[in-house]
XYZ file of C-alpha atoms in Angstrom:
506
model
C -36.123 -84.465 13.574
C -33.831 -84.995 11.017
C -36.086 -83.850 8.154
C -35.764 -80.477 10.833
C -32.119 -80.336 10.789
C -32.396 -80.536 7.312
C -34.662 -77.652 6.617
C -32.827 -75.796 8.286
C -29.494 -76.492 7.027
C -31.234 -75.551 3.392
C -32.681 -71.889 4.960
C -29.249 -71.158 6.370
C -27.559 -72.033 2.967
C -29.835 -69.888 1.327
C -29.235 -67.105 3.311
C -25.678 -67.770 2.957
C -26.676 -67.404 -0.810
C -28.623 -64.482 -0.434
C -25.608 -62.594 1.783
C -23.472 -63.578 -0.911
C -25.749 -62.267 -3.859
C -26.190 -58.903 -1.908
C -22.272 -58.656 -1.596
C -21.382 -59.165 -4.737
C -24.262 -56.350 -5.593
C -23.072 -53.858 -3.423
C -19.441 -54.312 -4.980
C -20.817 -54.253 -8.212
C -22.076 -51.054 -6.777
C -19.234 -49.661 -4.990
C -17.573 -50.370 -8.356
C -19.345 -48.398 -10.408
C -19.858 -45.755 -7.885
C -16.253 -45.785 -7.944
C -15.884 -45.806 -11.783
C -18.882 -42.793 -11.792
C -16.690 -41.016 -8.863
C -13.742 -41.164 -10.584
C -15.556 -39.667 -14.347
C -16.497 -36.894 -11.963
C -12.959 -35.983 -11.134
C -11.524 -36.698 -14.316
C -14.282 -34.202 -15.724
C -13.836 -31.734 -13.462
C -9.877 -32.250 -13.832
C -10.058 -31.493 -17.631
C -12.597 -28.822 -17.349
C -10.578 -27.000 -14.745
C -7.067 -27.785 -17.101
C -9.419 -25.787 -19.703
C -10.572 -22.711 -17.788
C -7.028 -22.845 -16.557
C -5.616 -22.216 -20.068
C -8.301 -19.909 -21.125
C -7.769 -18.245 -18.311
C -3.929 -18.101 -19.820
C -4.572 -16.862 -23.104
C -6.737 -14.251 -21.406
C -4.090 -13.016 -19.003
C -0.985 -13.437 -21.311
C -2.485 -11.904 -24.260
C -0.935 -8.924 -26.456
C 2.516 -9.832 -25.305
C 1.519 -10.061 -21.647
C 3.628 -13.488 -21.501
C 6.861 -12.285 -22.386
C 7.001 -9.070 -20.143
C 5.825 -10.615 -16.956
C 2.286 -8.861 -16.989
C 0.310 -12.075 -16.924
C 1.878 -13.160 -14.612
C 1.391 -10.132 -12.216
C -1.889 -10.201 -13.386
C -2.337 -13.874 -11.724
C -0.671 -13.125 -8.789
C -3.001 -10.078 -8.268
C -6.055 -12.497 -8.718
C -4.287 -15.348 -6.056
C -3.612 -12.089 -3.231
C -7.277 -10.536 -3.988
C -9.057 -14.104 -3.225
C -6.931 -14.214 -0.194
C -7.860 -10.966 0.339
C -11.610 -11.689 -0.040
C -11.145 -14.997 2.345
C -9.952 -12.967 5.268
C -12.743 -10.008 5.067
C -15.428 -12.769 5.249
C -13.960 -14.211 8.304
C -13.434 -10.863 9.532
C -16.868 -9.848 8.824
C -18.388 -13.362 10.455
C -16.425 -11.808 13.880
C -16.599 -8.609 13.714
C -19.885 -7.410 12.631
C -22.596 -10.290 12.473
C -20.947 -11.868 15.143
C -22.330 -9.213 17.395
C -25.600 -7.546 18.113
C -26.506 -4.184 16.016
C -25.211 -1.730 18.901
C -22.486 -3.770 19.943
C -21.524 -4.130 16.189
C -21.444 -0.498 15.844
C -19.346 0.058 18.626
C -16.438 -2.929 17.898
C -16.134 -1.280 13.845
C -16.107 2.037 15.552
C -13.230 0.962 17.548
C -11.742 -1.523 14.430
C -11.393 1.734 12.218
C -10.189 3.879 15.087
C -7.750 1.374 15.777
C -6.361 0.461 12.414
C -6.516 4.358 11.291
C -4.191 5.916 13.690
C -1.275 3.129 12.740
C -1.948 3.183 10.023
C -1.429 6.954 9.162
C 1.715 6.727 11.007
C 3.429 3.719 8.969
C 1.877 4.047 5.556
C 4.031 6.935 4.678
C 6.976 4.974 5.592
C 6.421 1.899 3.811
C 6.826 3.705 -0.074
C 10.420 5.377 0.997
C 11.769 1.588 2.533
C 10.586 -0.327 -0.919
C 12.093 2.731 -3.104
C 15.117 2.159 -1.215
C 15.276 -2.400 -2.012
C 13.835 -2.141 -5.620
C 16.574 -4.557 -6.809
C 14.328 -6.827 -5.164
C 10.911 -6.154 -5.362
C 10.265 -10.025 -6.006
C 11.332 -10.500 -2.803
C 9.458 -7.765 -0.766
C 6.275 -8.512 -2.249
C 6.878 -12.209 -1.305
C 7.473 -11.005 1.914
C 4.112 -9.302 2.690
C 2.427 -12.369 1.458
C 4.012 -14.988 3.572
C 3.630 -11.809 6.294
C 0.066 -12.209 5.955
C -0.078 -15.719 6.064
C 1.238 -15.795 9.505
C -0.966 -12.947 10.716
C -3.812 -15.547 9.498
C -2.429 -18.412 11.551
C -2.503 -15.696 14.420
C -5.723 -14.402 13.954
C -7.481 -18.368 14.090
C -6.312 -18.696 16.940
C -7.382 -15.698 18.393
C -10.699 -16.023 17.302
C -10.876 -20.151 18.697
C -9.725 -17.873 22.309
C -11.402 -15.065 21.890
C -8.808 -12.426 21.694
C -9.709 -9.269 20.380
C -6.636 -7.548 20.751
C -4.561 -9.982 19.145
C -7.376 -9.955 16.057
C -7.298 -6.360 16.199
C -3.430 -6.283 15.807
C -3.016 -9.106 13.459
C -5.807 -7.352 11.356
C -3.533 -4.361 11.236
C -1.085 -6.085 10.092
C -2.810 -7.635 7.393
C -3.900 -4.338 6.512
C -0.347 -2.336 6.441
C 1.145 -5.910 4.463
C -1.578 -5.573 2.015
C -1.312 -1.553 1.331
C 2.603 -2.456 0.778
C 1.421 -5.396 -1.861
C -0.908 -2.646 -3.535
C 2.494 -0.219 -3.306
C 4.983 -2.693 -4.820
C 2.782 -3.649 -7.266
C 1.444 -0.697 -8.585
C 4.883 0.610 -9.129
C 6.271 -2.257 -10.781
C 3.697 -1.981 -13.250
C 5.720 0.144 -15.715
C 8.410 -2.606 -15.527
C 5.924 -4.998 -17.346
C 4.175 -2.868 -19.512
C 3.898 -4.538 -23.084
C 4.565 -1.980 -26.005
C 0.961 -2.082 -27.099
C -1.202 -2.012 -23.711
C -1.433 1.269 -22.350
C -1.300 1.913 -18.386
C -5.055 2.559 -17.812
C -5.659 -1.193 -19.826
C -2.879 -2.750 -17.877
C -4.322 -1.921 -14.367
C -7.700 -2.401 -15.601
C -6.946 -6.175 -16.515
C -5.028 -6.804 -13.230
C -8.151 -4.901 -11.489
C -10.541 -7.247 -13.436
C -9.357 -10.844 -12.611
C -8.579 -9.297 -9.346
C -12.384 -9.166 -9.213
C -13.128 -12.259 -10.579
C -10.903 -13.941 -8.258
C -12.651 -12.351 -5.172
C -15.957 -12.969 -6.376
C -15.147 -16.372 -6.725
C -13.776 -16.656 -3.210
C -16.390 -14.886 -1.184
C -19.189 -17.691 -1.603
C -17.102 -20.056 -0.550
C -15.341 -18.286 2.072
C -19.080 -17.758 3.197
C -19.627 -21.853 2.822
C -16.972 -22.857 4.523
C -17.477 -20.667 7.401
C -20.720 -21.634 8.101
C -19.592 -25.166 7.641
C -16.091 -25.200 9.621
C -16.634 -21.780 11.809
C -14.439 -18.997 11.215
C -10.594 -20.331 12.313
C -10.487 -22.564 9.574
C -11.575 -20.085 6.915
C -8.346 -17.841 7.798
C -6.233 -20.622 7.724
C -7.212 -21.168 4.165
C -6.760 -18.083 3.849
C -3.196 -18.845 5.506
C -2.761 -21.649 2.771
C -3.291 -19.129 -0.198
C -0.838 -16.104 0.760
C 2.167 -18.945 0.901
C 1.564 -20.502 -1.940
C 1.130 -17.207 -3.507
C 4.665 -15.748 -1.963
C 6.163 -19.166 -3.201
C 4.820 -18.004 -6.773
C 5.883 -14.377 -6.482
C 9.296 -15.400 -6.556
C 9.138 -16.405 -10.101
C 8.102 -13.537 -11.184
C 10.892 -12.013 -14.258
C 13.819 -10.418 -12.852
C 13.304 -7.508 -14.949
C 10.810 -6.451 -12.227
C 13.679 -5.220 -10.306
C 15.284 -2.508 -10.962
C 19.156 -0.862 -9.320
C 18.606 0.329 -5.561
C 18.600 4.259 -5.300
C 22.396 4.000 -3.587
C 23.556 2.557 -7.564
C 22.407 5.589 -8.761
C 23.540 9.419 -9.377
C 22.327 11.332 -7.267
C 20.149 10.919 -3.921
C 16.594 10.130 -3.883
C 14.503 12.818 -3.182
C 11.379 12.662 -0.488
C 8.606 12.580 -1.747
C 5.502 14.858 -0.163
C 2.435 16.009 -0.865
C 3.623 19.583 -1.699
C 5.780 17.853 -4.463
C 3.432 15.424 -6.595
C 2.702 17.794 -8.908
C -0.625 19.352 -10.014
C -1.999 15.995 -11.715
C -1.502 13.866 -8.962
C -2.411 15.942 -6.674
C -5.642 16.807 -8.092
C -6.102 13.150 -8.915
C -5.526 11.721 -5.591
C -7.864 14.652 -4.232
C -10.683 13.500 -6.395
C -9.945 10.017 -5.313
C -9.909 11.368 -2.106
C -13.819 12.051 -2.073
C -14.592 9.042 -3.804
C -13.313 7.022 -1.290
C -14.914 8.924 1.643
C -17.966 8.628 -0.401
C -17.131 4.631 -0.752
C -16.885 3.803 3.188
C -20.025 6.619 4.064
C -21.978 4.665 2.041
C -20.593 0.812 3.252
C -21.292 1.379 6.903
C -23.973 4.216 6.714
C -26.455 0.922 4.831
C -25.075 -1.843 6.173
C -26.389 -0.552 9.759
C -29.616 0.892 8.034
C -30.075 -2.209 6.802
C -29.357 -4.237 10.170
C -31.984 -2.182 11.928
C -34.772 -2.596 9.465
C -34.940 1.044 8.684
C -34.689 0.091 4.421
C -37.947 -1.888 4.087
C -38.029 -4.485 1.140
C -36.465 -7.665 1.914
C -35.122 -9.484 5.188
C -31.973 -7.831 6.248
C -29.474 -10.850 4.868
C -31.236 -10.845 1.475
C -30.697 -7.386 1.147
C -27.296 -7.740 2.531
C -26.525 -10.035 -0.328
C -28.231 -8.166 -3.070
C -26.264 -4.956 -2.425
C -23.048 -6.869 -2.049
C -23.901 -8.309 -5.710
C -24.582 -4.717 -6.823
C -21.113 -4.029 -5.645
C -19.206 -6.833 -7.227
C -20.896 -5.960 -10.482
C -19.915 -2.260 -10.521
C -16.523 -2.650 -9.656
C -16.497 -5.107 -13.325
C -18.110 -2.454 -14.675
C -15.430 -0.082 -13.627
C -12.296 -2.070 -14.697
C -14.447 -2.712 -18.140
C -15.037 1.131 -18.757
C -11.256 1.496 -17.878
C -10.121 -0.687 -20.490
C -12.566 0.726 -22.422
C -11.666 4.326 -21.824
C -7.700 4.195 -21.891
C -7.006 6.342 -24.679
C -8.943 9.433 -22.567
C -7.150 11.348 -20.086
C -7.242 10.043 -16.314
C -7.400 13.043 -14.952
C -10.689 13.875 -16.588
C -12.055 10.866 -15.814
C -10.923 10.934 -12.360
C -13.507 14.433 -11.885
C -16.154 12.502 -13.736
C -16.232 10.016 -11.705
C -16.766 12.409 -8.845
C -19.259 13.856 -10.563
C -20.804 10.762 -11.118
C -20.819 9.836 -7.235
C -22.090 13.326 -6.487
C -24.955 12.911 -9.211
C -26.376 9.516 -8.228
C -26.247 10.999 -3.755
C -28.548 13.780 -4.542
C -30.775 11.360 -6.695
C -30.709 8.077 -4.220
C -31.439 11.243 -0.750
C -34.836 12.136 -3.557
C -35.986 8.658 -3.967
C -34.517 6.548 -1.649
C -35.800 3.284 -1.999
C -34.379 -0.704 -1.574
C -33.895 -0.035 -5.377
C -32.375 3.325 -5.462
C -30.116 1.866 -2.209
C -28.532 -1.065 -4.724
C -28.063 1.402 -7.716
C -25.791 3.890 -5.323
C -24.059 0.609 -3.645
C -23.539 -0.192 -7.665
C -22.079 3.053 -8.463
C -19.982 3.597 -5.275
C -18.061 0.371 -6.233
C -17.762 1.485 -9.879
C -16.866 4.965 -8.516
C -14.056 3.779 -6.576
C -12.332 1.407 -9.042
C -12.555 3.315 -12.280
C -11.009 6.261 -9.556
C -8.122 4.331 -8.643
C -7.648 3.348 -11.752
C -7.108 6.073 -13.471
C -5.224 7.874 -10.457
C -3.012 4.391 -10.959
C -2.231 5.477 -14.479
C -1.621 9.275 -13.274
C 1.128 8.450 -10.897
C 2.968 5.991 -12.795
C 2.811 8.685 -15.660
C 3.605 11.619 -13.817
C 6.151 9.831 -11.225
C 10.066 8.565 -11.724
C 10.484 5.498 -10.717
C 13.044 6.441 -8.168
C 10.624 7.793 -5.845
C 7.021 6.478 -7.531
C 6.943 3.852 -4.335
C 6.918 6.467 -1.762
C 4.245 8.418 -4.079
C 2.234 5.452 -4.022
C 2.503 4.995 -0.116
C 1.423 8.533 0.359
C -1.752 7.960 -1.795
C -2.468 5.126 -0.221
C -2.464 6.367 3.104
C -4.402 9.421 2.084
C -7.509 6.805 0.321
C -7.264 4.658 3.410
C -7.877 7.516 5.560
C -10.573 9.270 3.548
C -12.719 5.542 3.677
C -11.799 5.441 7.489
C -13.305 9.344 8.002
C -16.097 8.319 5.887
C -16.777 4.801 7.305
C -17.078 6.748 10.674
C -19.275 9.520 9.206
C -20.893 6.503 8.110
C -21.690 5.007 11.687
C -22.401 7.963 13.333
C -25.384 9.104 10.546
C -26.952 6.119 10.814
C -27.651 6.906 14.729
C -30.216 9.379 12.738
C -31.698 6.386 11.710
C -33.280 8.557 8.408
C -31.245 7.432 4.821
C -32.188 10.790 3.339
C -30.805 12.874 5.896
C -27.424 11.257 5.737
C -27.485 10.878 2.038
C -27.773 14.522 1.577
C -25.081 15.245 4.157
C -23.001 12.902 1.926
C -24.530 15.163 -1.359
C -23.173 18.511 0.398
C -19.851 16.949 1.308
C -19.018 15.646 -2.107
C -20.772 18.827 -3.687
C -18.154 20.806 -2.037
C -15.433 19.111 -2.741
C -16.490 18.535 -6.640
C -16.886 22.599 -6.606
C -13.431 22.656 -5.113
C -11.603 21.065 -7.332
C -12.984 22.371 -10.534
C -12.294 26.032 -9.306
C -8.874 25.232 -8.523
C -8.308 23.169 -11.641
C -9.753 26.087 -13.839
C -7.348 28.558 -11.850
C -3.906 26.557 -12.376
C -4.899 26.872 -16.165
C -5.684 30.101 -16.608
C -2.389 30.595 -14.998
C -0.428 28.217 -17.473
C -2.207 30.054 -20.414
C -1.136 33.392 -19.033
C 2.737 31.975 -18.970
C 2.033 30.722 -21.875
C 0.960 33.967 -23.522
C 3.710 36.125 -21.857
C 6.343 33.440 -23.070
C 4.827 34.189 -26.812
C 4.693 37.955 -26.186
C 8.315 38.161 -25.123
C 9.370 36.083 -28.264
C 7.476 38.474 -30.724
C 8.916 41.729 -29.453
C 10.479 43.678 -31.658
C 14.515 44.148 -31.370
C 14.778 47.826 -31.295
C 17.283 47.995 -28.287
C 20.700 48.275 -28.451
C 22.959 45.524 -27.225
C 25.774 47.969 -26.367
C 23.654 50.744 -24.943
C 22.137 48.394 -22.650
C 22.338 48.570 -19.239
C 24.759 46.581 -16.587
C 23.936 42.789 -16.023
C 20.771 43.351 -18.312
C 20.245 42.139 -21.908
C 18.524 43.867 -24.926
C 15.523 41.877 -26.617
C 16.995 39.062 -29.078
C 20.439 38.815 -27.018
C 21.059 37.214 -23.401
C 22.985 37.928 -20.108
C 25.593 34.961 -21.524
C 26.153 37.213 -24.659
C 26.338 40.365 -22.852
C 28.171 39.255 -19.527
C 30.767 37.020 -18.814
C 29.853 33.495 -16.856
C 31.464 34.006 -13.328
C 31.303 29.725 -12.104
C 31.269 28.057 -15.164
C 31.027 24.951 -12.565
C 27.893 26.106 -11.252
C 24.629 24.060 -12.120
């Protein structure tokens, strides 16, 4: 019995033994999974610290630092990933949330909706930041931290399924964001370094801009299908705050003396008033963004139904979505590239361009020919607006350049509406070629347009032109004092042969 107790006294201590071997093991582990966890961090700490000062000298270089354009430049990559968050979620609810002919019907309805609003504030929100440029900082700010509550809003109308609270918020993110793009884009002078033209200037913003949304569009993707939908917008929340908190530091010089400081009363600016380059600029941007949403909606639903045979509808999805990302690079690349050319030339070129590769994609219209047009519609549209950018804040005093910018952003977010419906309602026909050579007629006529009216305005300016040199090289063989009354003999004026009657007047 005792020899028992015994036995089993030794068994138990070497368990006890064994518990405490495999203790001591597993801390031994947990320590060096700690000490591997926290290599890891530290690796990824000092490789991020690296790409974050890379990603410095890249955005501060050629003087960018001192005028403020890096940081603008930053602040345009932070609002784009935000930007990028909140169409993912958008997309998750919206469109693959829903069966093919419900889809169609709820973005038929989400453009409708967001369209007619739209069209009716836009042209408003240029004239009220023209009239608080002493602090631009501050409006900009504004529309981010705007944003960031129309997130909150929209997560929780999504977790209650709310669509007229999503639709509304999304409007709201929508107007906020066009008056971002508007304050922004007319700042842009302000921070011009003496050696980086306007073309290269946008085109770098554009670029990281890119980058940044790239970057944020897998993961938005991850965490939605990890997390659902909610918590992807209030990420999205997260990064327009932080990004209004950082807007704020941007260089005062960014402001500029409200129109009331200055002589004179700011004008109103229209349409009939741009001027001949803008105008003609914004109407070639004008077809490249109808072109832009025909083409996003009129596949996407081709796709959806099967009707583009190659891969399974989500693969295909993704590959054209890659297509795009890479041509809009490729556009801010060419427009650094190209910044010593005119932007009005390159503006019809890139029309040109759009029109070429319709006509060739309705011929052969393939999965392959499908990614190339997806490719060249994004390349299309940013190497557009880029140079129409450039254009306005040529052309355009800064007094009014806001409200110029609000009406050309209301015209381009109409034109991709119009097209995004033309879009919808082609791909009923359920045939890519047919609706790809509707698109090739459309942008034919308008290319056709434009060049006519182009060549017309300057023949005209050559005539004045001529006329002007004629009536300087005409011979003096009148007489100044045999002229007739309130008329003037060649070489003299009225002010020589007439006396002023207001010398007040202008």
């Amino acid at each position: 019995m005792a020899d028992g107790w015994e036995k089993a006294g030794e068994a138990s201590r070497r368990v006890g033994r064994g518990l405490l071997d495999a203790g001591r093991a597993t801390a031994r582990g947990a320590k060096a999974v700690g000490r591997g966890a926290r290599s890891v961090a530290e690796s990824t700490a000092r490789g991020t610290r690296r790409l974050g000062r890379a990603t410095r000298r890249l955005t501060h270089a050629k003087g960018a630092d001192r005028t403020g354009l890096g940081r603008l430049i930053e602040l345009g990559a932070a609002n784009s990933a935000a930007d990028a968050v909140v169409a993912v979620a958008l997309a998750s609810t919206v469109f693959f949330g829903l069966p093919v002919g419900e889809a169609r019907g709820s973005v038929a309805l989400y453009l409708v909706v967001t369209m007619i609003p739209f069209a009716l504030t836009a042209p408003f929100v240029g004239p009220i930041l023209d009239r608080f440029r002493s602090g631009r900082r501050f409006v900009m700010a504004g529309t981010l931290f705007g944003r960031g509550l129309l997130c909150f809003a929209m997560a929780a109308a999504v977790a209650s399924d709310d669509l007229l609270t999503l639709f509304a918020s999304a409007l709201g993110v929508l107007v906020l964001s066009k008056a971002y793009n508007v304050s922004r884009a007319a700042m842009m002078p302000a921070v011009l370094p003496a050696d980086i033209t306007l073309v290269s200037a946008n085109a770098r913003v554009a670029l990281f801009s890119l980058v940044a949304a790239g970057v944020a569009v897998p993961v938005a993707a991850g965490l939605t299908a990890w997390l659902g939908v909610p918590w992807t917008l209030r990420l999205a929340m997260v990064i327009f705050i932080m990004t209004g908190v950082y807007t704020v530091r941007l260089p005062r010089h960014v402001d500029s003396p409200d129109a009331d400081e200055e002589q004179g009363r700011p004008r109103w600016r229209t349409l009939l008033h741009m001027g001949p380059a803008v105008t003609e600029s914004m109407l070639a941007n004008v077809g490249i963004r109808f072109f832009s949403g025909f083409l996003l909606f009129f596949l996407l639903f081709l796709i959806q139904e099967n009707h583009l045979p190659g891969l399974p509808p989500m693969q295909t999805i993704a590959l054209l979505a890659a297509g795009a990302g890479a041509g809009g690079l490729l556009g801010a690349a060419v427009a650094n590239w190209a910044r010593n050319h005119s932007p009005q030339v390159i503006v019809l070129l890139t029309l040109f361009l759009a029109l070429t590769i319709t006509a060739t994609t309705a011929i052969v219209f393939t999965l392959w020919s499908a990614l190339v047009i997806a490719l060249v519609a994004a390349f299309t549209q940013e190497l557009g607006k880029l140079a129409l950018d450039a254009v306005v804040q040529r052309e355009i005093g800064e007094e009014i350049r806001s409200s110029t910018f609000g009406v050309v952003e209301a015209m381009l977010q109409l034109a991709w509406v119009v097209g995004g419906l033309a879009g919808l309602m082609m791909s009923l026909t359920q045939d890519g070629r047919a609706g790809l050579v509707t698109l090739a007629v459309v942008l034919g006529a308008g290319l056709v347009w434009l060049v006519v009216r182009r060549r017309t305005r300057i023949r005209r300016r050559e005539a004045r032109v001529r006329a002007a040199v004629s009536r300087a090289a005409a011979p003096e063989t009148a007489d100044p004092e045999t002229a007739p009354p309130g008329t003037a003999a060649p070489g003299t004026t009225l002010e020589t042969t007439k006396p002023l009657t207001n010398p007040q007047g202008p």
